[in-house]
mmCIF file of the C-alpha atoms, coordinates in Angstrom:
data_MODEL
# 
_entry.id   MODEL 
# 
loop_
_atom_site.group_PDB 
_atom_site.id 
_atom_site.type_symbol 
_atom_site.label_atom_id 
_atom_site.label_alt_id 
_atom_site.label_comp_id 
_atom_site.label_asym_id 
_atom_site.label_entity_id 
_atom_site.label_seq_id 
_atom_site.pdbx_PDB_ins_code 
_atom_site.Cartn_x 
_atom_site.Cartn_y 
_atom_site.Cartn_z 
_atom_site.occupancy 
_atom_site.B_iso_or_equiv 
_atom_site.pdbx_formal_charge 
_atom_site.auth_seq_id 
_atom_site.auth_comp_id 
_atom_site.auth_asym_id 
_atom_site.auth_atom_id 
_atom_site.pdbx_PDB_model_num 
ATOM 1  C CA . UNK A 1 1  ? -5.667  -138.260 -56.154 1.00 0.00 ? 1  UNK A CA 1 
ATOM 2  C CA . UNK A 1 2  ? -3.117  -139.773 -53.758 1.00 0.00 ? 2  UNK A CA 1 
ATOM 3  C CA . UNK A 1 3  ? -1.261  -136.446 -53.575 1.00 0.00 ? 3  UNK A CA 1 
ATOM 4  C CA . UNK A 1 4  ? -4.399  -134.630 -52.432 1.00 0.00 ? 4  UNK A CA 1 
ATOM 5  C CA . UNK A 1 5  ? -5.100  -137.216 -49.703 1.00 0.00 ? 5  UNK A CA 1 
ATOM 6  C CA . UNK A 1 6  ? -1.496  -137.043 -48.525 1.00 0.00 ? 6  UNK A CA 1 
ATOM 7  C CA . UNK A 1 7  ? -1.598  -133.239 -48.346 1.00 0.00 ? 7  UNK A CA 1 
ATOM 8  C CA . UNK A 1 8  ? -4.805  -133.334 -46.297 1.00 0.00 ? 8  UNK A CA 1 
ATOM 9  C CA . UNK A 1 9  ? -3.270  -135.861 -43.913 1.00 0.00 ? 9  UNK A CA 1 
ATOM 10 C CA . UNK A 1 10 ? -0.161  -133.723 -43.471 1.00 0.00 ? 10 UNK A CA 1 
ATOM 11 C CA . UNK A 1 11 ? -2.300  -130.632 -42.834 1.00 0.00 ? 11 UNK A CA 1 
ATOM 12 C CA . UNK A 1 12 ? -4.493  -132.351 -40.212 1.00 0.00 ? 12 UNK A CA 1 
ATOM 13 C CA . UNK A 1 13 ? -1.695  -134.148 -38.340 1.00 0.00 ? 13 UNK A CA 1 
ATOM 14 C CA . UNK A 1 14 ? -0.268  -131.068 -36.517 1.00 0.00 ? 14 UNK A CA 1 
ATOM 15 C CA . UNK A 1 15 ? -3.789  -129.994 -35.565 1.00 0.00 ? 15 UNK A CA 1 
ATOM 16 C CA . UNK A 1 16 ? -4.570  -133.389 -34.021 1.00 0.00 ? 16 UNK A CA 1 
ATOM 17 C CA . UNK A 1 17 ? -1.252  -133.382 -32.163 1.00 0.00 ? 17 UNK A CA 1 
ATOM 18 C CA . UNK A 1 18 ? -1.997  -129.919 -30.756 1.00 0.00 ? 18 UNK A CA 1 
ATOM 19 C CA . UNK A 1 19 ? -5.492  -130.909 -29.595 1.00 0.00 ? 19 UNK A CA 1 
ATOM 20 C CA . UNK A 1 20 ? -4.220  -134.074 -27.881 1.00 0.00 ? 20 UNK A CA 1 
ATOM 21 C CA . UNK A 1 21 ? -1.438  -132.120 -26.150 1.00 0.00 ? 21 UNK A CA 1 
ATOM 22 C CA . UNK A 1 22 ? -3.947  -129.509 -24.942 1.00 0.00 ? 22 UNK A CA 1 
ATOM 23 C CA . UNK A 1 23 ? -6.278  -132.172 -23.517 1.00 0.00 ? 23 UNK A CA 1 
ATOM 24 C CA . UNK A 1 24 ? -3.461  -133.866 -21.593 1.00 0.00 ? 24 UNK A CA 1 
ATOM 25 C CA . UNK A 1 25 ? -2.167  -130.545 -20.265 1.00 0.00 ? 25 UNK A CA 1 
ATOM 26 C CA . UNK A 1 26 ? -5.607  -129.830 -18.745 1.00 0.00 ? 26 UNK A CA 1 
ATOM 27 C CA . UNK A 1 27 ? -5.240  -132.690 -16.317 1.00 0.00 ? 27 UNK A CA 1 
ATOM 28 C CA . UNK A 1 28 ? -6.652  -135.637 -18.212 1.00 0.00 ? 28 UNK A CA 1 
ATOM 29 C CA . UNK A 1 29 ? -4.392  -138.463 -17.091 1.00 0.00 ? 29 UNK A CA 1 
ATOM 30 C CA . UNK A 1 30 ? -3.864  -141.959 -18.286 1.00 0.00 ? 30 UNK A CA 1 
ATOM 31 C CA . UNK A 1 31 ? -5.369  -144.654 -16.019 1.00 0.00 ? 31 UNK A CA 1 
ATOM 32 C CA . UNK A 1 32 ? -1.945  -145.694 -14.705 1.00 0.00 ? 32 UNK A CA 1 
ATOM 33 C CA . UNK A 1 33 ? -1.173  -142.140 -13.626 1.00 0.00 ? 33 UNK A CA 1 
ATOM 34 C CA . UNK A 1 34 ? -4.584  -141.557 -12.056 1.00 0.00 ? 34 UNK A CA 1 
ATOM 35 C CA . UNK A 1 35 ? -4.282  -144.655 -9.861  1.00 0.00 ? 35 UNK A CA 1 
ATOM 36 C CA . UNK A 1 36 ? -1.183  -143.550 -7.965  1.00 0.00 ? 36 UNK A CA 1 
ATOM 37 C CA . UNK A 1 37 ? -1.490  -143.166 -4.210  1.00 0.00 ? 37 UNK A CA 1 
ATOM 38 C CA . UNK A 1 38 ? -4.071  -144.192 -1.596  1.00 0.00 ? 38 UNK A CA 1 
ATOM 39 C CA . UNK A 1 39 ? -6.913  -142.359 0.161   1.00 0.00 ? 39 UNK A CA 1 
ATOM 40 C CA . UNK A 1 40 ? -7.877  -143.613 3.626   1.00 0.00 ? 40 UNK A CA 1 
ATOM 41 C CA . UNK A 1 41 ? -10.834 -142.930 5.942   1.00 0.00 ? 41 UNK A CA 1 
ATOM 42 C CA . UNK A 1 42 ? -10.856 -143.631 9.693   1.00 0.00 ? 42 UNK A CA 1 
ATOM 43 C CA . UNK A 1 43 ? -13.337 -143.102 12.499  1.00 0.00 ? 43 UNK A CA 1 
ATOM 44 C CA . UNK A 1 44 ? -11.874 -142.393 15.931  1.00 0.00 ? 44 UNK A CA 1 
ATOM 45 C CA . UNK A 1 45 ? -13.382 -141.994 19.367  1.00 0.00 ? 45 UNK A CA 1 
ATOM 46 C CA . UNK A 1 46 ? -13.057 -138.446 20.718  1.00 0.00 ? 46 UNK A CA 1 
ATOM 47 C CA . UNK A 1 47 ? -11.498 -138.884 24.174  1.00 0.00 ? 47 UNK A CA 1 
ATOM 48 C CA . UNK A 1 48 ? -11.160 -136.271 26.928  1.00 0.00 ? 48 UNK A CA 1 
ATOM 49 C CA . UNK A 1 49 ? -7.628  -136.575 28.329  1.00 0.00 ? 49 UNK A CA 1 
ATOM 50 C CA . UNK A 1 50 ? -8.424  -135.427 31.906  1.00 0.00 ? 50 UNK A CA 1 
ATOM 51 C CA . UNK A 1 51 ? -10.820 -138.272 32.759  1.00 0.00 ? 51 UNK A CA 1 
ATOM 52 C CA . UNK A 1 52 ? -10.373 -140.564 29.724  1.00 0.00 ? 52 UNK A CA 1 
ATOM 53 C CA . UNK A 1 53 ? -14.082 -140.360 28.848  1.00 0.00 ? 53 UNK A CA 1 
ATOM 54 C CA . UNK A 1 54 ? -15.500 -140.741 25.343  1.00 0.00 ? 54 UNK A CA 1 
ATOM 55 C CA . UNK A 1 55 ? -17.373 -137.859 23.710  1.00 0.00 ? 55 UNK A CA 1 
ATOM 56 C CA . UNK A 1 56 ? -18.479 -139.015 20.269  1.00 0.00 ? 56 UNK A CA 1 
ATOM 57 C CA . UNK A 1 57 ? -16.544 -139.714 17.117  1.00 0.00 ? 57 UNK A CA 1 
ATOM 58 C CA . UNK A 1 58 ? -14.375 -137.837 14.667  1.00 0.00 ? 58 UNK A CA 1 
ATOM 59 C CA . UNK A 1 59 ? -13.700 -138.695 11.013  1.00 0.00 ? 59 UNK A CA 1 
ATOM 60 C CA . UNK A 1 60 ? -10.191 -138.528 9.571   1.00 0.00 ? 60 UNK A CA 1 
ATOM 61 C CA . UNK A 1 61 ? -9.121  -138.607 5.914   1.00 0.00 ? 61 UNK A CA 1 
ATOM 62 C CA . UNK A 1 62 ? -5.605  -138.974 4.557   1.00 0.00 ? 62 UNK A CA 1 
ATOM 63 C CA . UNK A 1 63 ? -3.714  -139.473 1.306   1.00 0.00 ? 63 UNK A CA 1 
ATOM 64 C CA . UNK A 1 64 ? -0.272  -140.989 0.692   1.00 0.00 ? 64 UNK A CA 1 
ATOM 65 C CA . UNK A 1 65 ? 1.698   -143.047 -1.813  1.00 0.00 ? 65 UNK A CA 1 
ATOM 66 C CA . UNK A 1 66 ? 1.464   -146.250 0.290   1.00 0.00 ? 66 UNK A CA 1 
ATOM 67 C CA . UNK A 1 67 ? -1.384  -147.845 2.263   1.00 0.00 ? 67 UNK A CA 1 
ATOM 68 C CA . UNK A 1 68 ? 0.314   -147.658 5.697   1.00 0.00 ? 68 UNK A CA 1 
ATOM 69 C CA . UNK A 1 69 ? 1.191   -144.009 5.161   1.00 0.00 ? 69 UNK A CA 1 
ATOM 70 C CA . UNK A 1 70 ? -2.397  -143.227 4.077   1.00 0.00 ? 70 UNK A CA 1 
ATOM 71 C CA . UNK A 1 71 ? -3.725  -144.781 7.321   1.00 0.00 ? 71 UNK A CA 1 
ATOM 72 C CA . UNK A 1 72 ? -1.214  -142.728 9.342   1.00 0.00 ? 72 UNK A CA 1 
ATOM 73 C CA . UNK A 1 73 ? -2.242  -139.558 7.502   1.00 0.00 ? 73 UNK A CA 1 
ATOM 74 C CA . UNK A 1 74 ? -5.928  -140.228 8.211   1.00 0.00 ? 74 UNK A CA 1 
ATOM 75 C CA . UNK A 1 75 ? -5.253  -140.792 11.927  1.00 0.00 ? 75 UNK A CA 1 
ATOM 76 C CA . UNK A 1 76 ? -3.150  -137.612 12.041  1.00 0.00 ? 76 UNK A CA 1 
ATOM 77 C CA . UNK A 1 77 ? -6.013  -135.715 10.390  1.00 0.00 ? 77 UNK A CA 1 
ATOM 78 C CA . UNK A 1 78 ? -8.411  -136.976 13.073  1.00 0.00 ? 78 UNK A CA 1 
ATOM 79 C CA . UNK A 1 79 ? -6.006  -135.899 15.837  1.00 0.00 ? 79 UNK A CA 1 
ATOM 80 C CA . UNK A 1 80 ? -5.441  -132.505 14.196  1.00 0.00 ? 80 UNK A CA 1 
ATOM 81 C CA . UNK A 1 81 ? -9.189  -131.831 14.497  1.00 0.00 ? 81 UNK A CA 1 
ATOM 82 C CA . UNK A 1 82 ? -9.145  -132.302 18.285  1.00 0.00 ? 82 UNK A CA 1 
ATOM 83 C CA . UNK A 1 83 ? -9.296  -129.194 20.436  1.00 0.00 ? 83 UNK A CA 1 
ATOM 84 C CA . UNK A 1 84 ? -7.070  -128.793 23.477  1.00 0.00 ? 84 UNK A CA 1 
ATOM 85 C CA . UNK A 1 85 ? -7.723  -131.421 26.147  1.00 0.00 ? 85 UNK A CA 1 
ATOM 86 C CA . UNK A 1 86 ? -8.989  -134.067 23.706  1.00 0.00 ? 86 UNK A CA 1 
ATOM 87 C CA . UNK A 1 87 ? -7.420  -136.656 21.438  1.00 0.00 ? 87 UNK A CA 1 
ATOM 88 C CA . UNK A 1 88 ? -8.545  -139.193 18.876  1.00 0.00 ? 88 UNK A CA 1 
ATOM 89 C CA . UNK A 1 89 ? -8.242  -142.744 20.177  1.00 0.00 ? 89 UNK A CA 1 
ATOM 90 C CA . UNK A 1 90 ? -9.346  -146.270 19.182  1.00 0.00 ? 90 UNK A CA 1 
ATOM 91 C CA . UNK A 1 91 ? -9.400  -145.454 15.481  1.00 0.00 ? 91 UNK A CA 1 
ATOM 92 C CA . UNK A 1 92 ? -11.267 -147.845 13.193  1.00 0.00 ? 92 UNK A CA 1 
ATOM 93 C CA . UNK A 1 93 ? -10.065 -148.168 9.613   1.00 0.00 ? 93 UNK A CA 1 
ATOM 94 C CA . UNK A 1 94 ? -13.222 -147.648 7.547   1.00 0.00 ? 94 UNK A CA 1 
ATOM 95 C CA . UNK A 1 95 ? -12.124 -147.435 3.926   1.00 0.00 ? 95 UNK A CA 1 
ATOM 96 C CA . UNK A 1 96 ? -9.059  -147.217 1.704   1.00 0.00 ? 96 UNK A CA 1 
ATOM 97 C CA . UNK A 1 97 ? -9.109  -146.692 -2.052  1.00 0.00 ? 97 UNK A CA 1 
ATOM 98 C CA . UNK A 1 98 ? -6.509  -146.437 -4.773  1.00 0.00 ? 98 UNK A CA 1 
ATOM 99 C CA . UNK A 1 99 ? -6.237  -143.050 -6.409  1.00 0.00 ? 99 UNK A CA 1 
# 
């Protein structure tokens, strides 16, 4: 009886290993891996450069490995959205999350 159970275990083991490897290769990550990096959100005033007048707000989002770099990336994203003659100024840090 023990031989039959051992043979079944040996037959199932490679199948389980293959299924687990396939799941991890599809992007399912362990919690420690999924929590790497930071995502930041800022809101900046849209300023006209010629007369320094405000014209609404723009949202910026950024991702980086560290918090300060994520804030910088979000501010850069806000400035990248500005058309010629405008810039993002007086940015307010709204939210930062791990992951």
